[in-house]
Amino acid sequence: MVNLSLKDAHSLAVKCLLANGCDEANAEAAAGRMMQAEGDLCASHGLFRLPWYCSGVNSGRVNGKAKPTIEQLAPAVVRLDGDGGFAPLGQEIGHHALVECTRQNGIAALAVTNMFHIAAMWPEVERLADEGLCAMAFTASYPYVAPAGGIKPLFGTNPMGFAWPRKDAPPLVFDQASSAMARGEIQIAARDGHSVPETAGIGPDGETTTDPNVVLEGAQLGFGGYKGASLAMMIELLAGPLIGEFLSYESAADDAGKGGPPKGGELIIALDPAKFGDAEGFLAHGEKLFKAILEQEGTRLPGARRFIERKKTPQTGIEIPDSLYDTIQGLM
Ligand code: NDP
């Protein structure tokens, strides 16, 4: 493993993206988002993605010099056009528009469109909760998950994020795939020679397996059987047809086997709790629930692991496999 400080890892990512056709603004935004993931020890959205991102720009699909724009579609609906670039730069612009719109209306939605690889949901919802808002986010990806009872990939691993503001603590955040495992975790298991649980997916003929390579050839499964599959379907609709964006299988067709990150959309909904009837009491009321959860032995709040890691990594740095480090060096 290669140990890198977060600063050096950030510089490495920026340098690599600049060498592969991104301009400064797009490289900085994409690298910053990868470092947020690395800093929270979420390797599947960190430097692991960099070669994939570079292949997206090099194939001509991703616009490394994107200039995202926003448009007000209705009093409480803002549309962000990512200009075919990576998501983080546009999301930054969309965030400010969504906060303003939510404060005015009590509730507002941001339709994020025309972007590549909307990675993890927590950065968007967490920073909305940092502004005192409650937030949800959804995105589709490539077809990896079979519908309940089926064996062919159709839905993305479609994540959903939720955040709730807290007064004297970081926001309550959960962010989870609607599949039993995130795709990146299965790819990492395959790379590192680990097995995956039987619930993660099936082989090409629907056979049971714990081999991540066989799951990658077959189909992933929704978490909790048909319930996870229904959530994946809902997210396809919210982050696809609702906002005029691709379904997961349409995104794969658009990629046409080039193998870069998925193009698609994201729906972010924000609510201002101060406008829902208990402006004075909602924070303390929410804390009662968190206290009751934590009173039970064996519990923790979702997001708590992330905040613990985030405090450590500025000192410890991060580790990436030698093979990934060499691949990145080879891209520059
Ligand atoms: P995990 O299963 O690792 O975690 C899901 C959530 O559950 C997290 O918020 C986690 O909090 C929380 N959690 C975990 N264990 C506990 C526990 N014991 N008690 C309470 N809460 C707990 O996430 P996934 O593998 O499903 O997804 C990983 C990432 O991949 C996400 O960021 C997701 O957005 C992303 N993803 C992106 C996709 C895309 O197409 N763009 C597709 C699928 C996933 P904590 O962080 O504190 O551990």
mmCIF file of C-alpha atoms and ligand atoms in Angstrom:
data_model
loop_
_atom_site.group_PDB
_atom_site.id
_atom_site.type_symbol
_atom_site.label_atom_id
_atom_site.label_comp_id
_atom_site.label_asym_id
_atom_site.label_seq_id
_atom_site.Cartn_x
_atom_site.Cartn_y
_atom_site.Cartn_z
ATOM 1 C CA MET A 1 0.000 0.000 0.000
ATOM 2 C CA VAL A 2 1.103 3.588 -0.613
ATOM 3 C CA ASN A 3 0.464 6.091 2.173
ATOM 4 C CA LEU A 4 -0.449 9.602 1.047
ATOM 5 C CA SER A 5 -1.423 12.731 2.947
ATOM 6 C CA LEU A 6 -4.813 14.078 1.887
ATOM 7 C CA LYS A 7 -3.019 17.099 0.436
ATOM 8 C CA ASP A 8 -0.695 14.949 -1.690
ATOM 9 C CA ALA A 9 -3.573 12.712 -2.762
ATOM 10 C CA HIS A 10 -5.531 15.817 -3.805
ATOM 11 C CA SER A 11 -2.562 17.179 -5.810
ATOM 12 C CA LEU A 12 -2.105 13.778 -7.462
ATOM 13 C CA ALA A 13 -5.758 13.681 -8.529
ATOM 14 C CA VAL A 14 -5.712 17.265 -9.839
ATOM 15 C CA LYS A 15 -2.480 16.684 -11.780
ATOM 16 C CA CYS A 16 -3.851 13.490 -13.303
ATOM 17 C CA LEU A 17 -7.150 15.110 -14.341
ATOM 18 C CA LEU A 18 -5.326 18.118 -15.831
ATOM 19 C CA ALA A 19 -3.073 15.733 -17.790
ATOM 20 C CA ASN A 20 -6.188 14.014 -19.126
ATOM 21 C CA GLY A 21 -8.101 16.963 -20.531
ATOM 22 C CA CYS A 22 -9.802 18.697 -17.574
ATOM 23 C CA ASP A 23 -9.458 22.404 -16.894
ATOM 24 C CA GLU A 24 -8.494 23.694 -13.449
ATOM 25 C CA ALA A 25 -12.057 24.293 -12.174
ATOM 26 C CA ASN A 26 -13.314 20.846 -13.182
ATOM 27 C CA ALA A 27 -10.165 19.054 -11.978
ATOM 28 C CA GLU A 28 -10.236 20.816 -8.595
ATOM 29 C CA ALA A 29 -13.935 20.102 -8.048
ATOM 30 C CA ALA A 30 -13.672 16.417 -9.019
ATOM 31 C CA ALA A 31 -10.492 15.907 -6.968
ATOM 32 C CA GLY A 32 -12.067 17.681 -3.987
ATOM 33 C CA ARG A 33 -15.004 15.286 -4.061
ATOM 34 C CA MET A 34 -12.701 12.244 -4.279
ATOM 35 C CA MET A 35 -10.773 13.581 -1.283
ATOM 36 C CA GLN A 36 -13.986 13.964 0.721
ATOM 37 C CA ALA A 37 -14.578 10.245 0.134
ATOM 38 C CA GLU A 38 -10.962 9.298 0.935
ATOM 39 C CA GLY A 39 -11.042 11.473 4.056
ATOM 40 C CA ASP A 40 -14.059 9.500 5.312
ATOM 41 C CA LEU A 41 -12.387 6.195 4.331
ATOM 42 C CA CYS A 42 -14.909 5.514 1.567
ATOM 43 C CA ALA A 43 -12.383 4.132 -0.933
ATOM 44 C CA SER A 44 -15.020 3.194 -3.485
ATOM 45 C CA HIS A 45 -15.550 6.886 -4.323
ATOM 46 C CA GLY A 46 -11.976 8.014 -3.894
ATOM 47 C CA LEU A 47 -8.857 7.670 -6.056
ATOM 48 C CA PHE A 48 -10.108 4.237 -7.091
ATOM 49 C CA ARG A 49 -12.385 6.129 -9.526
ATOM 50 C CA LEU A 50 -9.667 8.307 -11.058
ATOM 51 C CA PRO A 51 -8.603 5.991 -13.949
ATOM 52 C CA TRP A 52 -12.295 5.546 -14.814
ATOM 53 C CA TYR A 53 -12.827 9.310 -14.829
ATOM 54 C CA CYS A 54 -9.778 9.831 -17.061
ATOM 55 C CA SER A 55 -11.067 7.210 -19.500
ATOM 56 C CA GLY A 56 -14.372 9.132 -19.635
ATOM 57 C CA VAL A 57 -12.609 12.361 -20.678
ATOM 58 C CA ASN A 58 -10.222 10.588 -23.050
ATOM 59 C CA SER A 59 -13.065 8.819 -24.841
ATOM 60 C CA GLY A 60 -14.562 12.255 -25.557
ATOM 61 C CA ARG A 61 -17.765 11.550 -23.622
ATOM 62 C CA VAL A 62 -17.041 13.668 -20.545
ATOM 63 C CA ASN A 63 -16.511 17.409 -21.000
ATOM 64 C CA GLY A 64 -13.450 18.144 -18.868
ATOM 65 C CA LYS A 65 -14.017 21.874 -19.380
ATOM 66 C CA ALA A 66 -17.720 21.958 -18.507
ATOM 67 C CA LYS A 67 -19.446 25.225 -17.626
ATOM 68 C CA PRO A 68 -22.637 24.244 -15.752
ATOM 69 C CA THR A 69 -25.684 26.531 -15.828
ATOM 70 C CA ILE A 70 -28.876 26.794 -13.788
ATOM 71 C CA GLU A 71 -32.444 27.626 -14.758
ATOM 72 C CA GLN A 72 -35.500 28.307 -12.565
ATOM 73 C CA LEU A 73 -38.274 26.045 -13.891
ATOM 74 C CA ALA A 74 -40.914 26.858 -11.248
ATOM 75 C CA PRO A 75 -40.904 28.806 -7.935
ATOM 76 C CA ALA A 76 -39.579 25.741 -6.115
ATOM 77 C CA VAL A 77 -37.814 23.859 -8.909
ATOM 78 C CA VAL A 78 -34.310 24.617 -10.133
ATOM 79 C CA ARG A 79 -32.676 22.764 -13.022
ATOM 80 C CA LEU A 80 -28.946 22.392 -13.300
ATOM 81 C CA ASP A 81 -27.374 21.570 -16.657
ATOM 82 C CA GLY A 82 -23.925 20.112 -16.035
ATOM 83 C CA ASP A 83 -22.728 20.730 -19.614
ATOM 84 C CA GLY A 84 -21.631 17.107 -19.868
ATOM 85 C CA GLY A 85 -18.966 17.409 -17.165
ATOM 86 C CA PHE A 86 -18.248 15.626 -13.906
ATOM 87 C CA ALA A 87 -20.841 16.255 -11.225
ATOM 88 C CA PRO A 88 -18.993 18.145 -8.435
ATOM 89 C CA LEU A 89 -18.499 21.509 -10.175
ATOM 90 C CA GLY A 90 -22.163 21.778 -11.164
ATOM 91 C CA GLN A 91 -23.376 20.494 -7.805
ATOM 92 C CA GLU A 92 -21.524 23.366 -6.135
ATOM 93 C CA ILE A 93 -23.493 25.897 -8.213
ATOM 94 C CA GLY A 94 -26.751 24.003 -7.759
ATOM 95 C CA HIS A 95 -26.324 23.833 -3.989
ATOM 96 C CA HIS A 96 -26.467 27.599 -3.531
ATOM 97 C CA ALA A 97 -29.502 27.947 -5.808
ATOM 98 C CA LEU A 98 -31.313 25.156 -3.955
ATOM 99 C CA VAL A 99 -30.657 26.672 -0.514
ATOM 100 C CA GLU A 100 -32.022 30.034 -1.626
ATOM 101 C CA CYS A 101 -35.087 28.472 -3.246
ATOM 102 C CA THR A 102 -35.793 26.297 -0.175
ATOM 103 C CA ARG A 103 -35.593 29.255 2.205
ATOM 104 C CA GLN A 104 -38.123 31.109 0.061
ATOM 105 C CA ASN A 105 -40.569 28.247 -0.433
ATOM 106 C CA GLY A 106 -40.095 25.942 2.549
ATOM 107 C CA ILE A 107 -39.471 23.087 0.132
ATOM 108 C CA ALA A 108 -37.609 22.986 -3.169
ATOM 109 C CA ALA A 109 -36.063 20.548 -5.606
ATOM 110 C CA LEU A 110 -32.921 20.621 -7.687
ATOM 111 C CA ALA A 111 -32.997 18.609 -10.907
ATOM 112 C CA VAL A 112 -29.375 17.826 -11.720
ATOM 113 C CA THR A 113 -28.939 16.881 -15.386
ATOM 114 C CA ASN A 114 -26.367 16.232 -18.104
ATOM 115 C CA MET A 115 -23.569 15.120 -15.803
ATOM 116 C CA PHE A 116 -21.221 12.193 -15.378
ATOM 117 C CA HIS A 117 -20.973 10.026 -12.287
ATOM 118 C CA ILE A 118 -23.047 11.490 -9.545
ATOM 119 C CA ALA A 119 -21.061 9.481 -7.022
ATOM 120 C CA ALA A 120 -22.150 9.458 -3.373
ATOM 121 C CA MET A 121 -25.242 11.191 -2.003
ATOM 122 C CA TRP A 122 -23.927 12.290 1.385
ATOM 123 C CA PRO A 123 -21.861 15.329 0.295
ATOM 124 C CA GLU A 124 -24.979 17.021 -1.106
ATOM 125 C CA VAL A 125 -27.382 16.214 1.701
ATOM 126 C CA GLU A 126 -24.841 16.799 4.451
ATOM 127 C CA ARG A 127 -24.043 20.328 3.358
ATOM 128 C CA LEU A 128 -27.744 21.142 3.049
ATOM 129 C CA ALA A 129 -28.173 19.962 6.655
ATOM 130 C CA ASP A 130 -25.176 22.138 7.596
ATOM 131 C CA GLU A 131 -27.404 25.018 6.427
ATOM 132 C CA GLY A 132 -30.174 23.871 8.787
ATOM 133 C CA LEU A 133 -32.201 22.103 6.081
ATOM 134 C CA CYS A 134 -33.475 18.554 5.863
ATOM 135 C CA ALA A 135 -32.530 16.920 2.560
ATOM 136 C CA MET A 136 -32.874 13.846 0.349
ATOM 137 C CA ALA A 137 -30.992 12.897 -2.809
ATOM 138 C CA PHE A 138 -31.363 10.140 -5.386
ATOM 139 C CA THR A 139 -29.477 9.042 -8.482
ATOM 140 C CA ALA A 140 -29.476 6.164 -10.983
ATOM 141 C CA SER A 141 -26.378 4.743 -12.664
ATOM 142 C CA TYR A 142 -25.771 1.785 -15.017
ATOM 143 C CA PRO A 143 -27.935 -1.359 -15.067
ATOM 144 C CA TYR A 144 -26.437 -3.663 -12.447
ATOM 145 C CA VAL A 145 -29.413 -4.855 -10.358
ATOM 146 C CA ALA A 146 -32.000 -7.431 -11.459
ATOM 147 C CA PRO A 147 -35.678 -6.651 -10.796
ATOM 148 C CA ALA A 148 -37.196 -8.896 -8.112
ATOM 149 C CA GLY A 149 -37.516 -12.410 -9.534
ATOM 150 C CA GLY A 150 -35.453 -11.572 -12.654
ATOM 151 C CA ILE A 151 -31.831 -12.392 -13.435
ATOM 152 C CA LYS A 152 -30.860 -9.653 -15.890
ATOM 153 C CA PRO A 153 -29.437 -6.299 -14.710
ATOM 154 C CA LEU A 154 -31.925 -3.462 -15.251
ATOM 155 C CA PHE A 155 -31.796 -0.972 -12.352
ATOM 156 C CA GLY A 156 -28.768 0.905 -11.112
ATOM 157 C CA THR A 157 -27.492 0.308 -7.604
ATOM 158 C CA ASN A 158 -29.369 3.574 -7.138
ATOM 159 C CA PRO A 159 -28.388 5.242 -3.865
ATOM 160 C CA MET A 160 -30.483 7.448 -1.619
ATOM 161 C CA GLY A 161 -29.160 9.953 0.887
ATOM 162 C CA PHE A 162 -30.942 11.670 3.755
ATOM 163 C CA ALA A 163 -29.736 14.330 6.183
ATOM 164 C CA TRP A 164 -31.249 15.977 9.246
ATOM 165 C CA PRO A 165 -29.696 19.030 10.926
ATOM 166 C CA ARG A 166 -28.524 18.886 14.539
ATOM 167 C CA LYS A 167 -27.650 21.752 16.865
ATOM 168 C CA ASP A 168 -24.463 20.717 18.637
ATOM 169 C CA ALA A 169 -23.416 17.767 16.497
ATOM 170 C CA PRO A 170 -22.724 16.995 12.841
ATOM 171 C CA PRO A 171 -25.904 16.315 10.836
ATOM 172 C CA LEU A 172 -27.555 12.916 10.940
ATOM 173 C CA VAL A 173 -26.761 11.445 7.511
ATOM 174 C CA PHE A 174 -27.437 8.147 5.883
ATOM 175 C CA ASP A 175 -26.462 7.288 2.346
ATOM 176 C CA GLN A 176 -27.033 3.824 0.991
ATOM 177 C CA ALA A 177 -27.360 1.874 -2.219
ATOM 178 C CA SER A 178 -30.662 0.175 -2.966
ATOM 179 C CA SER A 179 -28.624 -2.914 -3.904
ATOM 180 C CA ALA A 180 -27.347 -5.243 -1.197
ATOM 181 C CA MET A 181 -23.792 -3.975 -1.929
ATOM 182 C CA ALA A 182 -22.456 -0.924 -3.734
ATOM 183 C CA ARG A 183 -20.872 -1.786 -7.128
ATOM 184 C CA GLY A 184 -17.542 -0.271 -6.100
ATOM 185 C CA GLU A 185 -17.372 -2.531 -3.035
ATOM 186 C CA ILE A 186 -17.852 -5.615 -5.247
ATOM 187 C CA GLN A 187 -15.175 -4.378 -7.657
ATOM 188 C CA ILE A 188 -12.806 -3.805 -4.743
ATOM 189 C CA ALA A 189 -13.549 -7.330 -3.417
ATOM 190 C CA ALA A 190 -12.757 -8.731 -6.902
ATOM 191 C CA ARG A 191 -9.533 -6.727 -7.100
ATOM 192 C CA ASP A 192 -8.405 -7.824 -3.639
ATOM 193 C CA GLY A 193 -9.464 -11.488 -4.010
ATOM 194 C CA HIS A 194 -12.189 -11.407 -1.327
ATOM 195 C CA SER A 195 -15.556 -13.142 -1.465
ATOM 196 C CA VAL A 196 -18.906 -11.326 -1.143
ATOM 197 C CA PRO A 197 -22.055 -12.423 0.732
ATOM 198 C CA GLU A 198 -24.527 -14.633 -1.167
ATOM 199 C CA THR A 199 -27.093 -11.862 -0.939
ATOM 200 C CA ALA A 200 -24.904 -9.506 -3.035
ATOM 201 C CA GLY A 201 -25.821 -10.970 -6.403
ATOM 202 C CA ILE A 202 -26.229 -13.913 -8.752
ATOM 203 C CA GLY A 203 -24.295 -15.343 -11.664
ATOM 204 C CA PRO A 204 -25.306 -14.950 -15.337
ATOM 205 C CA ASP A 205 -27.762 -17.899 -15.144
ATOM 206 C CA GLY A 206 -29.209 -16.792 -11.826
ATOM 207 C CA GLU A 207 -26.960 -19.109 -9.819
ATOM 208 C CA THR A 208 -26.024 -18.405 -6.201
ATOM 209 C CA THR A 209 -22.409 -17.262 -5.743
ATOM 210 C CA THR A 210 -19.997 -15.560 -3.364
ATOM 211 C CA ASP A 211 -17.462 -14.850 -6.137
ATOM 212 C CA PRO A 212 -17.429 -11.097 -6.881
ATOM 213 C CA ASN A 213 -16.233 -11.736 -10.451
ATOM 214 C CA VAL A 214 -19.254 -13.965 -11.128
ATOM 215 C CA VAL A 215 -21.600 -11.311 -9.665
ATOM 216 C CA LEU A 216 -19.985 -8.677 -11.905
ATOM 217 C CA GLU A 217 -20.777 -10.911 -14.918
ATOM 218 C CA GLY A 218 -24.304 -11.658 -13.670
ATOM 219 C CA ALA A 219 -26.533 -9.301 -11.698
ATOM 220 C CA GLN A 220 -26.538 -7.620 -8.315
ATOM 221 C CA LEU A 221 -29.564 -7.968 -6.065
ATOM 222 C CA GLY A 222 -31.588 -5.322 -4.254
ATOM 223 C CA PHE A 223 -31.257 -5.239 -0.462
ATOM 224 C CA GLY A 224 -34.096 -6.989 1.323
ATOM 225 C CA GLY A 225 -35.329 -8.738 -1.841
ATOM 226 C CA TYR A 226 -38.253 -7.105 -3.629
ATOM 227 C CA LYS A 227 -38.309 -4.131 -1.236
ATOM 228 C CA GLY A 228 -34.852 -2.928 -2.294
ATOM 229 C CA ALA A 229 -35.763 -3.592 -5.943
ATOM 230 C CA SER A 230 -38.844 -1.350 -5.596
ATOM 231 C CA LEU A 231 -36.723 1.443 -4.112
ATOM 232 C CA ALA A 232 -34.287 1.074 -7.018
ATOM 233 C CA MET A 233 -37.243 1.355 -9.406
ATOM 234 C CA MET A 234 -38.549 4.481 -7.632
ATOM 235 C CA ILE A 235 -35.129 6.099 -7.908
ATOM 236 C CA GLU A 236 -34.933 5.236 -11.629
ATOM 237 C CA LEU A 237 -38.158 7.247 -12.073
ATOM 238 C CA LEU A 238 -37.180 10.198 -9.841
ATOM 239 C CA ALA A 239 -33.671 10.647 -11.228
ATOM 240 C CA GLY A 240 -34.670 9.697 -14.787
ATOM 241 C CA PRO A 241 -38.066 10.373 -16.417
ATOM 242 C CA LEU A 242 -39.124 12.962 -13.801
ATOM 243 C CA ILE A 243 -36.227 15.265 -14.669
ATOM 244 C CA GLY A 244 -35.810 14.297 -18.335
ATOM 245 C CA GLU A 245 -32.736 12.164 -17.728
ATOM 246 C CA PHE A 246 -31.582 8.651 -18.581
ATOM 247 C CA LEU A 247 -32.810 5.452 -16.985
ATOM 248 C CA SER A 248 -29.829 3.265 -16.031
ATOM 249 C CA TYR A 249 -30.095 1.056 -19.103
ATOM 250 C CA GLU A 250 -30.382 4.119 -21.342
ATOM 251 C CA SER A 251 -27.220 5.500 -19.786
ATOM 252 C CA ALA A 252 -25.392 2.243 -20.577
ATOM 253 C CA ALA A 253 -26.665 2.422 -24.180
ATOM 254 C CA ASP A 254 -25.381 6.000 -24.401
ATOM 255 C CA ASP A 255 -21.968 4.807 -23.205
ATOM 256 C CA ALA A 256 -22.056 2.148 -25.945
ATOM 257 C CA GLY A 257 -19.397 0.024 -24.298
ATOM 258 C CA LYS A 258 -16.792 2.790 -23.999
ATOM 259 C CA GLY A 259 -16.582 2.007 -20.304
ATOM 260 C CA GLY A 260 -16.439 5.461 -18.703
ATOM 261 C CA PRO A 261 -18.613 6.722 -15.839
ATOM 262 C CA PRO A 262 -22.416 6.876 -16.313
ATOM 263 C CA LYS A 263 -24.143 9.965 -17.639
ATOM 264 C CA GLY A 264 -27.333 10.833 -15.845
ATOM 265 C CA GLY A 265 -29.196 12.939 -13.344
ATOM 266 C CA GLU A 266 -29.893 13.416 -9.668
ATOM 267 C CA LEU A 267 -32.931 14.674 -7.800
ATOM 268 C CA ILE A 268 -32.229 16.615 -4.614
ATOM 269 C CA ILE A 269 -35.128 17.700 -2.411
ATOM 270 C CA ALA A 270 -34.595 20.127 0.467
ATOM 271 C CA LEU A 271 -37.038 21.112 3.224
ATOM 272 C CA ASP A 272 -36.713 24.018 5.627
ATOM 273 C CA PRO A 273 -37.904 22.676 9.013
ATOM 274 C CA ALA A 274 -38.441 26.243 10.191
ATOM 275 C CA LYS A 275 -41.399 26.425 7.784
ATOM 276 C CA PHE A 276 -43.195 23.217 8.781
ATOM 277 C CA GLY A 277 -44.921 24.290 11.979
ATOM 278 C CA ASP A 278 -42.425 23.574 14.752
ATOM 279 C CA ALA A 279 -39.586 25.979 14.072
ATOM 280 C CA GLU A 280 -38.673 26.204 17.761
ATOM 281 C CA GLY A 281 -38.999 22.543 18.665
ATOM 282 C CA PHE A 282 -37.943 20.332 15.744
ATOM 283 C CA LEU A 283 -34.258 20.113 16.617
ATOM 284 C CA ALA A 284 -34.835 19.099 20.252
ATOM 285 C CA HIS A 285 -37.613 16.740 19.180
ATOM 286 C CA GLY A 286 -35.274 14.981 16.728
ATOM 287 C CA GLU A 287 -32.614 14.702 19.438
ATOM 288 C CA LYS A 288 -35.094 12.752 21.573
ATOM 289 C CA LEU A 289 -35.224 10.097 18.870
ATOM 290 C CA PHE A 290 -31.439 9.925 18.539
ATOM 291 C CA LYS A 291 -31.096 9.624 22.324
ATOM 292 C CA ALA A 292 -33.630 6.782 22.389
ATOM 293 C CA ILE A 293 -31.728 4.976 19.624
ATOM 294 C CA LEU A 294 -28.382 5.331 21.361
ATOM 295 C CA GLU A 295 -29.785 4.155 24.694
ATOM 296 C CA GLN A 296 -29.992 0.691 23.142
ATOM 297 C CA GLU A 297 -26.785 -1.282 23.366
ATOM 298 C CA GLY A 298 -25.192 -2.068 20.008
ATOM 299 C CA THR A 299 -26.586 0.958 18.177
ATOM 300 C CA ARG A 300 -24.932 3.923 16.540
ATOM 301 C CA LEU A 301 -26.251 6.681 14.354
ATOM 302 C CA PRO A 302 -25.762 6.411 10.589
ATOM 303 C CA GLY A 303 -22.953 8.728 9.543
ATOM 304 C CA ALA A 304 -21.165 8.442 12.912
ATOM 305 C CA ARG A 305 -18.362 6.276 11.452
ATOM 306 C CA ARG A 306 -17.776 8.853 8.752
ATOM 307 C CA PHE A 307 -17.340 11.717 11.212
ATOM 308 C CA ILE A 308 -14.891 9.681 13.322
ATOM 309 C CA GLU A 309 -12.723 8.849 10.285
ATOM 310 C CA ARG A 310 -12.874 12.436 9.070
ATOM 311 C CA LYS A 311 -11.160 13.622 12.234
ATOM 312 C CA LYS A 312 -8.352 11.068 11.887
ATOM 313 C CA THR A 313 -7.335 11.120 8.207
ATOM 314 C CA PRO A 314 -5.843 14.649 8.169
ATOM 315 C CA GLN A 315 -3.192 13.191 10.537
ATOM 316 C CA THR A 316 -2.935 9.579 9.352
ATOM 317 C CA GLY A 317 -3.321 10.191 5.616
ATOM 318 C CA ILE A 318 -4.820 7.499 3.414
ATOM 319 C CA GLU A 319 -3.592 4.279 1.866
ATOM 320 C CA ILE A 320 -4.087 3.174 -1.712
ATOM 321 C CA PRO A 321 -2.857 -0.075 -3.327
ATOM 322 C CA ASP A 322 0.499 0.063 -5.154
ATOM 323 C CA SER A 323 -1.280 -1.089 -8.318
ATOM 324 C CA LEU A 324 -3.651 1.902 -8.231
ATOM 325 C CA TYR A 325 -0.799 4.311 -7.514
ATOM 326 C CA ASP A 326 1.157 2.910 -10.497
ATOM 327 C CA THR A 327 -1.914 3.114 -12.755
ATOM 328 C CA ILE A 328 -2.407 6.785 -11.813
ATOM 329 C CA GLN A 329 1.283 7.565 -12.422
ATOM 330 C CA GLY A 330 0.966 5.864 -15.807
ATOM 331 C CA LEU A 331 -1.885 8.215 -16.731
ATOM 332 C CA MET A 332 0.284 11.335 -16.430
HETATM 333 P P1 NDP B 1 -23.111 1.201 3.511
HETATM 334 O O1 NDP B 1 -23.899 -0.042 3.498
HETATM 335 O O2 NDP B 1 -21.670 1.123 3.809
HETATM 336 O O3 NDP B 1 -23.746 2.242 4.523
HETATM 337 C C1 NDP B 1 -25.052 2.707 4.337
HETATM 338 C C2 NDP B 1 -25.450 3.657 5.434
HETATM 339 O O4 NDP B 1 -25.701 2.914 6.613
HETATM 340 C C3 NDP B 1 -24.388 4.682 5.793
HETATM 341 O O5 NDP B 1 -24.996 5.901 6.015
HETATM 342 C C4 NDP B 1 -23.772 4.106 7.061
HETATM 343 O O6 NDP B 1 -23.226 5.092 7.924
HETATM 344 C C5 NDP B 1 -24.971 3.463 7.696
HETATM 345 N N1 NDP B 1 -24.624 2.385 8.603
HETATM 346 C C6 NDP B 1 -23.752 1.368 8.392
HETATM 347 N N2 NDP B 1 -23.701 0.561 9.450
HETATM 348 C C7 NDP B 1 -24.568 1.071 10.366
HETATM 349 C C8 NDP B 1 -24.966 0.678 11.675
HETATM 350 N N3 NDP B 1 -24.453 -0.397 12.252
HETATM 351 N N4 NDP B 1 -25.846 1.429 12.315
HETATM 352 C C9 NDP B 1 -26.381 2.526 11.730
HETATM 353 N N5 NDP B 1 -26.046 2.957 10.504
HETATM 354 C C10 NDP B 1 -25.158 2.225 9.824
HETATM 355 O O7 NDP B 1 -23.309 1.986 2.118
HETATM 356 P P2 NDP B 1 -23.509 1.395 0.655
HETATM 357 O O8 NDP B 1 -22.489 0.340 0.439
HETATM 358 O O9 NDP B 1 -24.918 1.063 0.419
HETATM 359 O O10 NDP B 1 -23.134 2.679 -0.239
HETATM 360 C C11 NDP B 1 -21.828 3.200 -0.162
HETATM 361 C C12 NDP B 1 -21.723 4.463 -0.956
HETATM 362 O O11 NDP B 1 -21.822 4.166 -2.331
HETATM 363 C C13 NDP B 1 -22.787 5.508 -0.665
HETATM 364 O O12 NDP B 1 -22.130 6.740 -0.481
HETATM 365 C C14 NDP B 1 -23.650 5.544 -1.906
HETATM 366 O O13 NDP B 1 -24.181 6.819 -2.222
HETATM 367 C C15 NDP B 1 -22.663 5.138 -2.941
HETATM 368 N N6 NDP B 1 -23.305 4.573 -4.125
HETATM 369 C C16 NDP B 1 -23.296 5.287 -5.301
HETATM 370 C C17 NDP B 1 -23.911 4.794 -6.423
HETATM 371 C C18 NDP B 1 -23.947 5.559 -7.687
HETATM 372 O O14 NDP B 1 -24.393 5.054 -8.683
HETATM 373 N N7 NDP B 1 -23.504 6.786 -7.720
HETATM 374 C C19 NDP B 1 -24.545 3.490 -6.417
HETATM 375 C C20 NDP B 1 -24.529 2.847 -5.127
HETATM 376 C C21 NDP B 1 -23.922 3.367 -4.037
HETATM 377 P P3 NDP B 1 -21.620 5.300 8.042
HETATM 378 O O15 NDP B 1 -21.218 6.067 6.823
HETATM 379 O O16 NDP B 1 -21.466 6.041 9.308
HETATM 380 O O17 NDP B 1 -20.997 3.929 8.091
#
